[in-house]
mmCIF file of C-alpha atoms and ligand atoms in Angstrom:
data_model
loop_
_atom_site.group_PDB
_atom_site.id
_atom_site.type_symbol
_atom_site.label_atom_id
_atom_site.label_comp_id
_atom_site.label_asym_id
_atom_site.label_seq_id
_atom_site.Cartn_x
_atom_site.Cartn_y
_atom_site.Cartn_z
ATOM 1 C CA MET G 7 -49.439 -12.629 13.176
ATOM 2 C CA SER G 8 -46.938 -14.470 10.950
ATOM 3 C CA LYS G 9 -48.136 -16.708 8.308
ATOM 4 C CA SER G 10 -46.778 -19.865 9.794
ATOM 5 C CA LEU G 11 -48.239 -19.056 13.208
ATOM 6 C CA LYS G 12 -51.610 -18.642 11.517
ATOM 7 C CA VAL G 13 -51.059 -22.157 9.934
ATOM 8 C CA ILE G 14 -50.224 -23.621 13.230
ATOM 9 C CA LEU G 15 -53.275 -22.190 14.939
ATOM 10 C CA CYS G 16 -55.388 -23.278 12.092
ATOM 11 C CA SER G 17 -54.090 -26.651 12.543
ATOM 12 C CA LEU G 18 -54.555 -26.720 16.234
ATOM 13 C CA PHE G 19 -57.934 -25.619 15.489
ATOM 14 C CA LEU G 20 -58.890 -28.313 13.111
ATOM 15 C CA MET G 21 -57.388 -31.057 15.509
ATOM 16 C CA GLU G 22 -59.427 -30.022 18.447
ATOM 17 C CA MET G 23 -62.543 -29.879 16.233
ATOM 18 C CA LEU G 24 -61.783 -33.417 14.973
ATOM 19 C CA THR G 25 -61.291 -34.750 18.393
ATOM 20 C CA ALA G 26 -64.015 -33.198 20.160
ATOM 21 C CA ALA G 27 -66.798 -33.417 17.493
ATOM 22 C CA PRO G 28 -66.366 -36.183 14.892
ATOM 23 C CA LEU G 29 -69.740 -35.922 13.742
ATOM 24 C CA TYR G 30 -69.408 -32.300 12.776
ATOM 25 C CA ALA G 31 -66.007 -32.640 11.356
ATOM 26 C CA GLN G 32 -67.269 -31.722 7.957
ATOM 27 C CA HIS G 33 -68.958 -28.703 9.128
ATOM 28 C CA ILE G 34 -66.845 -27.170 11.579
ATOM 29 C CA LEU G 35 -66.088 -23.965 9.901
ATOM 30 C CA PRO G 36 -68.384 -20.651 9.682
ATOM 31 C CA SER G 37 -69.660 -19.479 6.324
ATOM 32 C CA ASP G 38 -66.825 -16.981 5.934
ATOM 33 C CA PRO G 39 -63.838 -18.718 4.778
ATOM 34 C CA ALA G 40 -61.640 -15.965 6.132
ATOM 35 C CA ALA G 41 -63.301 -15.932 9.559
ATOM 36 C CA THR G 42 -60.526 -15.076 12.330
ATOM 37 C CA THR G 43 -59.467 -17.645 14.680
ATOM 38 C CA GLU G 44 -61.661 -16.470 17.605
ATOM 39 C CA THR G 45 -64.797 -16.463 15.409
ATOM 40 C CA ARG G 46 -64.066 -20.028 14.199
ATOM 41 C CA PHE G 47 -63.808 -21.052 17.891
ATOM 42 C CA LEU G 48 -66.997 -19.413 18.672
ATOM 43 C CA TYR G 49 -68.792 -21.029 16.088
ATOM 44 C CA GLY G 50 -67.430 -24.654 16.629
ATOM 45 C CA ASN G 51 -68.226 -24.280 20.360
ATOM 46 C CA LEU G 52 -71.814 -22.995 19.659
ATOM 47 C CA GLN G 53 -72.182 -25.951 17.196
ATOM 48 C CA GLN G 54 -71.112 -28.344 19.957
ATOM 49 C CA MET G 55 -72.817 -26.712 23.074
ATOM 50 C CA ALA G 56 -76.202 -26.497 20.878
ATOM 51 C CA GLN G 57 -76.316 -30.561 21.322
ATOM 52 C CA THR G 58 -76.804 -30.544 24.692
ATOM 53 C CA LYS G 59 -76.867 -27.009 26.415
ATOM 54 C CA VAL G 60 -78.796 -23.689 25.902
ATOM 55 C CA ILE G 61 -76.922 -20.405 26.856
ATOM 56 C CA PHE G 62 -79.359 -17.701 28.324
ATOM 57 C CA GLY G 63 -79.100 -14.329 26.915
ATOM 58 C CA HIS G 64 -80.449 -10.759 27.529
ATOM 59 C CA GLN G 65 -80.812 -7.654 25.666
ATOM 60 C CA ASP G 66 -79.028 -4.506 26.901
ATOM 61 C CA ASP G 67 -78.345 -6.437 30.140
ATOM 62 C CA LEU G 68 -75.319 -4.409 31.413
ATOM 63 C CA ALA G 69 -76.674 -0.965 30.063
ATOM 64 C CA TYR G 70 -79.735 -0.556 32.273
ATOM 65 C CA GLY G 71 -82.551 -2.350 34.163
ATOM 66 C CA VAL G 72 -85.897 -1.930 35.818
ATOM 67 C CA GLY G 73 -85.197 1.169 37.960
ATOM 68 C CA TRP G 74 -81.457 1.868 36.850
ATOM 69 C CA VAL G 75 -79.342 2.998 34.252
ATOM 70 C CA ASN G 76 -75.840 3.133 33.475
ATOM 71 C CA GLU G 77 -74.519 1.605 36.752
ATOM 72 C CA LYS G 78 -71.095 -0.064 36.415
ATOM 73 C CA GLY G 79 -71.306 -3.929 36.986
ATOM 74 C CA ARG G 80 -75.152 -3.939 37.455
ATOM 75 C CA SER G 81 -77.338 -6.555 35.782
ATOM 76 C CA ASP G 82 -81.081 -7.585 36.642
ATOM 77 C CA VAL G 83 -80.017 -11.101 35.712
ATOM 78 C CA LYS G 84 -76.987 -11.059 37.852
ATOM 79 C CA SER G 85 -78.892 -9.439 40.804
ATOM 80 C CA VAL G 86 -81.259 -12.202 40.768
ATOM 81 C CA THR G 87 -79.045 -15.296 39.941
ATOM 82 C CA GLY G 88 -75.569 -14.176 41.145
ATOM 83 C CA SER G 89 -74.345 -14.393 37.380
ATOM 84 C CA TYR G 90 -74.607 -12.562 34.155
ATOM 85 C CA PRO G 91 -76.280 -13.998 31.211
ATOM 86 C CA GLY G 92 -74.206 -15.655 28.800
ATOM 87 C CA VAL G 93 -75.378 -13.988 25.594
ATOM 88 C CA TYR G 94 -75.662 -10.248 25.549
ATOM 89 C CA GLY G 95 -77.698 -8.531 22.923
ATOM 90 C CA TRP G 96 -77.143 -4.877 21.677
ATOM 91 C CA ASP G 97 -78.886 -2.973 18.814
ATOM 92 C CA MET G 98 -77.257 -0.761 16.229
ATOM 93 C CA GLY G 99 -80.415 1.262 15.571
ATOM 94 C CA ARG G 100 -79.488 5.027 14.756
ATOM 95 C CA LEU G 101 -75.790 4.056 14.300
ATOM 96 C CA GLU G 102 -76.705 4.761 10.666
ATOM 97 C CA LEU G 103 -77.823 8.370 11.596
ATOM 98 C CA ASP G 104 -74.338 9.215 13.490
ATOM 99 C CA HIS G 105 -76.419 9.498 16.614
ATOM 100 C CA PRO G 106 -74.467 9.026 19.842
ATOM 101 C CA ASN G 107 -77.013 6.807 21.217
ATOM 102 C CA ASN G 108 -78.747 3.850 19.943
ATOM 103 C CA LEU G 109 -82.759 3.752 19.382
ATOM 104 C CA ASP G 110 -83.069 2.751 23.109
ATOM 105 C CA GLY G 111 -80.855 5.344 24.570
ATOM 106 C CA VAL G 112 -77.600 3.143 25.044
ATOM 107 C CA PRO G 113 -74.442 5.424 24.017
ATOM 108 C CA PHE G 114 -72.712 3.534 21.248
ATOM 109 C CA THR G 115 -69.310 4.156 23.187
ATOM 110 C CA ALA G 116 -71.053 2.287 25.987
ATOM 111 C CA ILE G 117 -71.842 -0.649 23.599
ATOM 112 C CA ILE G 118 -68.075 -0.910 22.555
ATOM 113 C CA SER G 119 -66.871 -1.115 26.268
ATOM 114 C CA HIS G 120 -69.779 -3.546 27.248
ATOM 115 C CA VAL G 121 -68.828 -5.868 24.276
ATOM 116 C CA LYS G 122 -65.207 -5.771 25.365
ATOM 117 C CA GLU G 123 -66.072 -6.596 28.903
ATOM 118 C CA VAL G 124 -68.375 -9.657 27.889
ATOM 119 C CA TYR G 125 -65.625 -10.927 25.425
ATOM 120 C CA ASN G 126 -62.989 -10.700 28.185
ATOM 121 C CA ARG G 127 -65.197 -12.882 30.444
ATOM 122 C CA GLY G 128 -65.918 -15.379 27.591
ATOM 123 C CA GLY G 129 -69.578 -13.989 27.171
ATOM 124 C CA ILE G 130 -71.149 -13.735 23.697
ATOM 125 C CA ASN G 131 -72.380 -10.638 21.961
ATOM 126 C CA THR G 132 -75.026 -10.506 19.356
ATOM 127 C CA PHE G 133 -76.038 -7.334 17.341
ATOM 128 C CA SER G 134 -79.408 -6.272 15.842
ATOM 129 C CA TRP G 135 -80.128 -3.440 13.809
ATOM 130 C CA HIS G 136 -83.521 -1.497 13.895
ATOM 131 C CA PHE G 137 -82.090 0.987 11.160
ATOM 132 C CA ASN G 138 -84.088 3.780 9.690
ATOM 133 C CA ASP G 139 -85.250 3.133 6.016
ATOM 134 C CA PRO G 140 -82.616 4.656 3.874
ATOM 135 C CA VAL G 141 -85.075 5.849 1.168
ATOM 136 C CA THR G 142 -87.768 7.661 3.293
ATOM 137 C CA ASP G 143 -85.556 8.147 6.483
ATOM 138 C CA SER G 144 -88.350 6.977 8.747
ATOM 139 C CA THR G 145 -87.976 4.131 11.350
ATOM 140 C CA ALA G 146 -87.307 0.668 10.846
ATOM 141 C CA TRP G 147 -91.249 0.085 11.508
ATOM 142 C CA SER G 148 -91.923 2.307 8.416
ATOM 143 C CA LYS G 149 -93.980 0.219 5.726
ATOM 144 C CA PRO G 150 -93.040 2.003 2.490
ATOM 145 C CA LEU G 151 -93.150 0.069 -1.000
ATOM 146 C CA ASN G 152 -90.108 -1.071 -2.275
ATOM 147 C CA THR G 153 -87.246 0.325 -0.204
ATOM 148 C CA VAL G 154 -85.398 -2.942 -0.608
ATOM 149 C CA LYS G 155 -85.412 -2.830 -4.558
ATOM 150 C CA GLN G 156 -84.225 0.775 -4.214
ATOM 151 C CA ILE G 157 -81.235 -0.023 -2.044
ATOM 152 C CA ILE G 158 -79.706 -3.172 -3.661
ATOM 153 C CA PRO G 159 -77.109 -2.589 -6.170
ATOM 154 C CA GLY G 160 -78.507 -0.935 -9.299
ATOM 155 C CA GLY G 161 -81.203 0.737 -7.029
ATOM 156 C CA SER G 162 -81.793 4.583 -6.908
ATOM 157 C CA HIS G 163 -80.829 4.531 -3.122
ATOM 158 C CA HIS G 164 -77.916 2.118 -2.987
ATOM 159 C CA GLU G 165 -75.490 4.714 -2.108
ATOM 160 C CA ALA G 166 -77.355 5.557 1.094
ATOM 161 C CA TYR G 167 -77.637 2.018 2.158
ATOM 162 C CA VAL G 168 -73.697 1.649 1.427
ATOM 163 C CA LYS G 169 -72.900 4.496 3.655
ATOM 164 C CA TYR G 170 -74.916 2.755 6.570
ATOM 165 C CA LEU G 171 -72.899 -0.223 6.180
ATOM 166 C CA ASP G 172 -69.566 1.893 6.262
ATOM 167 C CA LYS G 173 -70.851 3.223 9.584
ATOM 168 C CA PHE G 174 -71.349 -0.181 10.768
ATOM 169 C CA ALA G 175 -67.965 -1.284 9.441
ATOM 170 C CA VAL G 176 -66.201 1.673 11.377
ATOM 171 C CA PHE G 177 -68.109 0.317 14.480
ATOM 172 C CA ALA G 178 -67.300 -3.208 14.088
ATOM 173 C CA SER G 179 -63.622 -2.415 13.548
ATOM 174 C CA GLN G 180 -63.223 -0.988 16.960
ATOM 175 C CA LEU G 181 -64.426 -4.098 18.704
ATOM 176 C CA LYS G 182 -60.831 -5.489 19.654
ATOM 177 C CA GLY G 183 -59.564 -7.862 22.330
ATOM 178 C CA PRO G 184 -56.606 -7.464 24.526
ATOM 179 C CA LYS G 185 -54.109 -8.584 22.006
ATOM 180 C CA GLY G 186 -55.620 -6.460 19.163
ATOM 181 C CA GLU G 187 -57.797 -9.362 17.845
ATOM 182 C CA MET G 188 -61.138 -8.825 16.639
ATOM 183 C CA ILE G 189 -64.013 -9.651 18.924
ATOM 184 C CA PRO G 190 -66.361 -12.198 17.323
ATOM 185 C CA VAL G 191 -69.977 -10.947 17.246
ATOM 186 C CA ILE G 192 -73.165 -12.671 16.020
ATOM 187 C CA PHE G 193 -74.785 -10.064 13.570
ATOM 188 C CA ARG G 194 -78.396 -10.674 12.887
ATOM 189 C CA PRO G 195 -79.633 -8.142 10.396
ATOM 190 C CA PHE G 196 -83.230 -7.910 8.972
ATOM 191 C CA HIS G 197 -84.819 -9.850 11.672
ATOM 192 C CA GLU G 198 -88.396 -11.018 11.733
ATOM 193 C CA HIS G 199 -88.379 -10.779 7.985
ATOM 194 C CA THR G 200 -91.341 -13.232 7.496
ATOM 195 C CA GLY G 201 -93.512 -10.569 9.254
ATOM 196 C CA SER G 202 -94.631 -7.264 7.815
ATOM 197 C CA TRP G 203 -93.768 -4.581 10.402
ATOM 198 C CA PHE G 204 -90.196 -3.568 9.322
ATOM 199 C CA TRP G 205 -89.239 -2.169 5.815
ATOM 200 C CA TRP G 206 -87.547 -5.355 4.937
ATOM 201 C CA GLY G 207 -90.727 -7.486 5.926
ATOM 202 C CA ASN G 208 -92.077 -9.960 3.689
ATOM 203 C CA LYS G 209 -94.914 -7.783 2.310
ATOM 204 C CA GLU G 210 -92.447 -4.913 1.625
ATOM 205 C CA CYS G 211 -90.211 -6.835 -0.918
ATOM 206 C CA SER G 212 -89.808 -9.844 -2.892
ATOM 207 C CA PRO G 213 -87.872 -12.945 -1.917
ATOM 208 C CA GLU G 214 -85.278 -12.274 -4.792
ATOM 209 C CA ASP G 215 -84.720 -8.532 -3.608
ATOM 210 C CA PHE G 216 -84.285 -9.572 -0.053
ATOM 211 C CA ILE G 217 -81.739 -12.244 -0.912
ATOM 212 C CA ALA G 218 -80.000 -9.792 -3.014
ATOM 213 C CA LEU G 219 -79.710 -7.351 0.177
ATOM 214 C CA TRP G 220 -78.749 -9.763 2.322
ATOM 215 C CA ARG G 221 -75.917 -11.245 -0.094
ATOM 216 C CA PHE G 222 -74.795 -7.741 -0.692
ATOM 217 C CA THR G 223 -74.695 -6.744 2.844
ATOM 218 C CA VAL G 224 -72.481 -9.917 3.856
ATOM 219 C CA ASP G 225 -70.481 -9.527 0.724
ATOM 220 C CA TYR G 226 -69.580 -5.912 1.150
ATOM 221 C CA LEU G 227 -68.774 -6.338 4.964
ATOM 222 C CA ARG G 228 -66.630 -9.295 4.215
ATOM 223 C CA ASN G 229 -64.883 -8.574 0.935
ATOM 224 C CA THR G 230 -64.947 -4.481 0.608
ATOM 225 C CA LYS G 231 -64.620 -3.682 4.292
ATOM 226 C CA ASN G 232 -62.494 -6.786 5.384
ATOM 227 C CA ILE G 233 -64.636 -7.670 8.263
ATOM 228 C CA HIS G 234 -64.236 -11.447 9.285
ATOM 229 C CA HIS G 235 -65.400 -11.339 12.902
ATOM 230 C CA LEU G 236 -69.186 -11.892 12.313
ATOM 231 C CA LEU G 237 -71.328 -15.043 12.463
ATOM 232 C CA ILE G 238 -74.348 -14.155 10.662
ATOM 233 C CA ALA G 239 -77.774 -15.020 11.967
ATOM 234 C CA TYR G 240 -80.875 -15.626 9.889
ATOM 235 C CA SER G 241 -83.858 -14.975 12.358
ATOM 236 C CA ALA G 242 -87.450 -15.283 11.104
ATOM 237 C CA ALA G 243 -90.605 -14.354 12.732
ATOM 238 C CA ASP G 244 -93.893 -16.546 12.219
ATOM 239 C CA TYR G 245 -93.746 -19.553 9.488
ATOM 240 C CA ALA G 246 -95.719 -22.566 9.107
ATOM 241 C CA THR G 247 -93.677 -24.653 6.751
ATOM 242 C CA GLU G 248 -89.843 -25.256 5.700
ATOM 243 C CA LYS G 249 -90.831 -23.795 2.554
ATOM 244 C CA ASP G 250 -91.975 -20.605 4.285
ATOM 245 C CA TYR G 251 -88.837 -20.591 6.497
ATOM 246 C CA LEU G 252 -86.604 -20.848 3.552
ATOM 247 C CA GLU G 253 -88.220 -18.703 1.044
ATOM 248 C CA ARG G 254 -85.759 -15.867 1.809
ATOM 249 C CA TYR G 255 -82.859 -17.920 2.914
ATOM 250 C CA PRO G 256 -79.761 -16.302 1.179
ATOM 251 C CA GLY G 257 -77.805 -19.482 1.159
ATOM 252 C CA ASP G 258 -75.467 -21.660 3.194
ATOM 253 C CA ASN G 259 -72.527 -19.325 2.515
ATOM 254 C CA TYR G 260 -74.309 -16.374 3.908
ATOM 255 C CA VAL G 261 -75.749 -17.825 7.142
ATOM 256 C CA ASP G 262 -74.055 -19.427 10.264
ATOM 257 C CA ILE G 263 -76.811 -19.345 12.901
ATOM 258 C CA ILE G 264 -80.521 -19.887 12.098
ATOM 259 C CA GLY G 265 -83.379 -18.927 14.337
ATOM 260 C CA PHE G 266 -86.561 -17.179 14.956
ATOM 261 C CA ASP G 267 -88.165 -14.844 17.441
ATOM 262 C CA ALA G 268 -91.277 -15.982 19.615
ATOM 263 C CA TYR G 269 -92.840 -14.149 22.340
ATOM 264 C CA MET G 270 -95.687 -15.593 24.483
ATOM 265 C CA GLN G 271 -98.783 -13.266 23.852
ATOM 266 C CA LYS G 272 -101.702 -15.452 24.897
ATOM 267 C CA ASP G 273 -101.460 -18.317 27.139
ATOM 268 C CA ALA G 274 -98.877 -21.154 27.658
ATOM 269 C CA ALA G 275 -100.715 -23.792 25.696
ATOM 270 C CA HIS G 276 -100.599 -21.558 22.509
ATOM 271 C CA PHE G 277 -97.043 -20.401 23.130
ATOM 272 C CA THR G 278 -95.851 -24.115 23.517
ATOM 273 C CA LYS G 279 -97.751 -25.158 20.499
ATOM 274 C CA ASP G 280 -96.291 -22.508 18.437
ATOM 275 C CA LEU G 281 -92.737 -23.151 19.600
ATOM 276 C CA ASN G 282 -92.944 -26.765 19.011
ATOM 277 C CA ASN G 283 -94.246 -26.247 15.365
ATOM 278 C CA ARG G 284 -91.384 -23.620 14.769
ATOM 279 C CA TYR G 285 -88.628 -25.560 16.366
ATOM 280 C CA GLU G 286 -89.628 -28.902 14.284
ATOM 281 C CA ILE G 287 -89.086 -26.894 11.204
ATOM 282 C CA LEU G 288 -85.892 -25.284 12.418
ATOM 283 C CA GLU G 289 -84.084 -28.461 13.834
ATOM 284 C CA LYS G 290 -84.723 -30.099 10.439
ATOM 285 C CA VAL G 291 -83.350 -26.991 8.423
ATOM 286 C CA ALA G 292 -80.279 -26.864 10.960
ATOM 287 C CA GLN G 293 -79.457 -30.547 10.336
ATOM 288 C CA GLU G 294 -79.758 -30.387 6.419
ATOM 289 C CA HIS G 295 -77.795 -27.171 6.259
ATOM 290 C CA HIS G 296 -75.531 -27.719 9.016
ATOM 291 C CA LYS G 297 -76.333 -24.522 10.693
ATOM 292 C CA ILE G 298 -76.436 -23.547 14.617
ATOM 293 C CA PRO G 299 -80.226 -23.330 15.827
ATOM 294 C CA ALA G 300 -81.222 -20.409 18.272
ATOM 295 C CA LEU G 301 -84.195 -18.834 19.794
ATOM 296 C CA THR G 302 -83.045 -15.344 18.561
ATOM 297 C CA GLU G 303 -85.520 -13.543 20.865
ATOM 298 C CA THR G 304 -88.039 -14.596 23.247
ATOM 299 C CA GLY G 305 -89.919 -13.535 26.357
ATOM 300 C CA TYR G 306 -93.084 -13.027 28.170
ATOM 301 C CA VAL G 307 -93.587 -9.190 28.874
ATOM 302 C CA LEU G 308 -93.750 -8.739 32.800
ATOM 303 C CA ILE G 309 -93.506 -12.362 33.453
ATOM 304 C CA PRO G 310 -96.785 -12.541 35.244
ATOM 305 C CA ASP G 311 -96.699 -16.280 35.593
ATOM 306 C CA PRO G 312 -94.378 -16.893 38.627
ATOM 307 C CA GLN G 313 -93.340 -20.356 37.304
ATOM 308 C CA TRP G 314 -92.957 -19.437 33.776
ATOM 309 C CA TRP G 315 -89.254 -20.011 33.400
ATOM 310 C CA THR G 316 -89.175 -23.864 34.476
ATOM 311 C CA ASN G 317 -92.863 -24.838 33.567
ATOM 312 C CA VAL G 318 -92.859 -22.894 30.084
ATOM 313 C CA LEU G 319 -89.939 -21.821 28.752
ATOM 314 C CA LEU G 320 -87.323 -24.596 29.978
ATOM 315 C CA PRO G 321 -89.313 -27.621 28.828
ATOM 316 C CA ALA G 322 -89.626 -26.019 25.342
ATOM 317 C CA ILE G 323 -85.867 -24.859 24.770
ATOM 318 C CA THR G 324 -84.603 -28.211 26.007
ATOM 319 C CA LYS G 325 -86.595 -30.394 23.871
ATOM 320 C CA TYR G 326 -85.005 -29.046 20.938
ATOM 321 C CA LYS G 327 -81.284 -28.248 19.961
ATOM 322 C CA THR G 328 -80.989 -24.466 20.693
ATOM 323 C CA ALA G 329 -77.612 -22.905 20.941
ATOM 324 C CA TYR G 330 -78.994 -19.779 22.901
ATOM 325 C CA VAL G 331 -82.015 -17.927 23.960
ATOM 326 C CA LEU G 332 -82.305 -14.160 24.226
ATOM 327 C CA THR G 333 -84.688 -12.395 26.256
ATOM 328 C CA TRP G 334 -85.584 -8.948 25.635
ATOM 329 C CA ARG G 335 -84.850 -5.810 27.272
ATOM 330 C CA ASN G 336 -85.604 -4.540 30.956
ATOM 331 C CA TRP G 337 -86.749 -0.823 30.252
ATOM 332 C CA LYS G 338 -89.077 -0.413 32.851
ATOM 333 C CA THR G 339 -91.982 -1.719 35.130
ATOM 334 C CA GLU G 340 -94.122 -1.650 32.036
ATOM 335 C CA HIS G 341 -91.743 -3.169 29.838
ATOM 336 C CA TYR G 342 -89.191 -5.955 30.791
ATOM 337 C CA PHE G 343 -88.451 -9.592 30.056
ATOM 338 C CA ALA G 344 -85.901 -10.762 32.719
ATOM 339 C CA PRO G 345 -86.901 -10.666 36.404
ATOM 340 C CA TYR G 346 -85.028 -8.224 38.886
ATOM 341 C CA PRO G 347 -85.094 -8.506 42.522
ATOM 342 C CA GLY G 348 -88.781 -8.681 43.852
ATOM 343 C CA GLN G 349 -90.204 -9.566 40.661
ATOM 344 C CA ALA G 350 -93.073 -12.331 40.644
ATOM 345 C CA SER G 351 -90.914 -14.857 38.880
ATOM 346 C CA GLU G 352 -87.602 -14.338 40.694
ATOM 347 C CA GLU G 353 -87.457 -17.677 42.592
ATOM 348 C CA ASP G 354 -88.428 -19.598 39.698
ATOM 349 C CA PHE G 355 -85.670 -17.902 37.602
ATOM 350 C CA LYS G 356 -83.149 -19.079 40.073
ATOM 351 C CA LYS G 357 -84.266 -22.563 39.401
ATOM 352 C CA PHE G 358 -83.944 -22.015 35.694
ATOM 353 C CA TYR G 359 -80.520 -20.740 36.101
ATOM 354 C CA ALA G 360 -79.654 -23.860 38.286
ATOM 355 C CA ASP G 361 -80.640 -26.212 35.633
ATOM 356 C CA PRO G 362 -77.657 -28.199 34.366
ATOM 357 C CA ARG G 363 -78.601 -27.849 30.755
ATOM 358 C CA ILE G 364 -78.682 -23.833 31.038
ATOM 359 C CA ILE G 365 -75.583 -21.802 30.807
ATOM 360 C CA PHE G 366 -75.227 -18.275 32.059
ATOM 361 C CA GLN G 367 -71.938 -16.616 32.274
ATOM 362 C CA ASP G 368 -70.465 -18.165 35.231
ATOM 363 C CA LYS G 369 -70.056 -21.461 33.328
ATOM 364 C CA LEU G 370 -68.457 -19.910 30.166
ATOM 365 C CA LYS G 371 -64.988 -19.096 30.078
ATOM 366 C CA PRO G 372 -62.702 -16.970 27.791
ATOM 367 C CA SER G 373 -61.203 -19.939 25.980
ATOM 368 C CA ILE G 374 -64.671 -20.310 24.091
ATOM 369 C CA TYR G 375 -62.602 -18.021 21.715
ATOM 370 C CA SER G 376 -59.425 -20.132 21.785
ATOM 371 C CA LYS G 377 -60.314 -23.866 22.151
ATOM 372 C CA ILE G 378 -63.082 -26.190 21.693
ATOM 373 C CA TRP G 379 -64.662 -27.470 25.011
ATOM 374 C CA THR G 380 -68.194 -28.100 26.540
ATOM 375 C CA PRO G 381 -69.348 -26.609 29.920
HETATM 376 C C1 BMA H 430 -89.134 -3.232 21.119
HETATM 377 C C2 BMA H 430 -89.438 -2.475 22.040
HETATM 378 C C3 BMA H 430 -88.907 -1.018 21.814
HETATM 379 C C4 BMA H 430 -87.646 -1.012 21.243
HETATM 380 C C5 BMA H 430 -87.498 -2.168 20.068
HETATM 381 C C6 BMA H 430 -85.850 -2.015 19.680
HETATM 382 O O1 BMA H 430 -89.381 -4.657 21.241
HETATM 383 O O2 BMA H 430 -88.595 -2.826 23.343
HETATM 384 O O3 BMA H 430 -89.047 -0.310 22.873
HETATM 385 O O4 BMA H 430 -87.424 0.352 20.805
HETATM 386 O O5 BMA H 430 -87.692 -3.276 20.520
HETATM 387 O O6 BMA H 430 -84.924 -2.349 20.632
#
């Protein structure tokens, strides 16, 4: 693209943003000053949509569902509602090991085609990464001491971690749209870091080392690998106060989306209270830091409550600003988070889908990447 065309596109983008969202005019750009045009539009649209709408998302939606694997065009969410979700989650776990499939058996080549398919119809892709511990080579759930310290710059295993990022950079650079443009992705590294079940958890490293790891990761991808099509999501597990939430926050220049992961474990009353507590804090931080709030993972395994979607989830996520919610994967009859035909909450999920505040794929357009609009 020529320099003058870039300048024109940038000015058009700014004009659109200024007309569409004067309140956000000062905070319309993502944290990466060199973010691609499409990434900027995605950011602006998410900022805007979060004011009144919530996009529904599902992990591995196109790759498999309950009772099927790899069937072109199939999606449990679509089988129930007639529409694909608006956000699609993919995990990078095992990319670092050069495996052909990710940790849940999805071929990385399939993820690349799904990401392109999603982008072409105006959907949104997000990546998590359950990566192996670069020091011990055990899984993301290993609990060693001090891995983070050993992989930040100056650490004994820094180079091993850099190799992970090199592999991610190669993968990310293959995500190209029809005109050769890079496909924006919401990258959510080191998720649930306020818990202690991954090697990057809060008992496994100090806040300073966690922040150093985060900043190195983002700087390396941006500045050394020249990757500018990522929106970065900071996604906690539990926290009780704003101070807790921000203890490991790497800074506004390193984050675009802030969120948390929350699953219904006990009963609806506990879950609602927990969501309210965490949302109160999230909304305040989002306002103060001008970031996009999201419920980055959620669900109720097996959805045994037939009215869960409209009685429990809908009131909670529409009470607060939430750009999107991502439900976890539909692996098998003993492990799923979205309904499939015949599942107990099927009818209620159709009502959830029909709520005007909830956005699925059918209400999103590819121009989410080229202009500012609200569905
Ligand atoms: C967990 C489960 C696991 C899976 C992991 C990473 O919540 O779904 O089966 O391997 O996420 O996707």
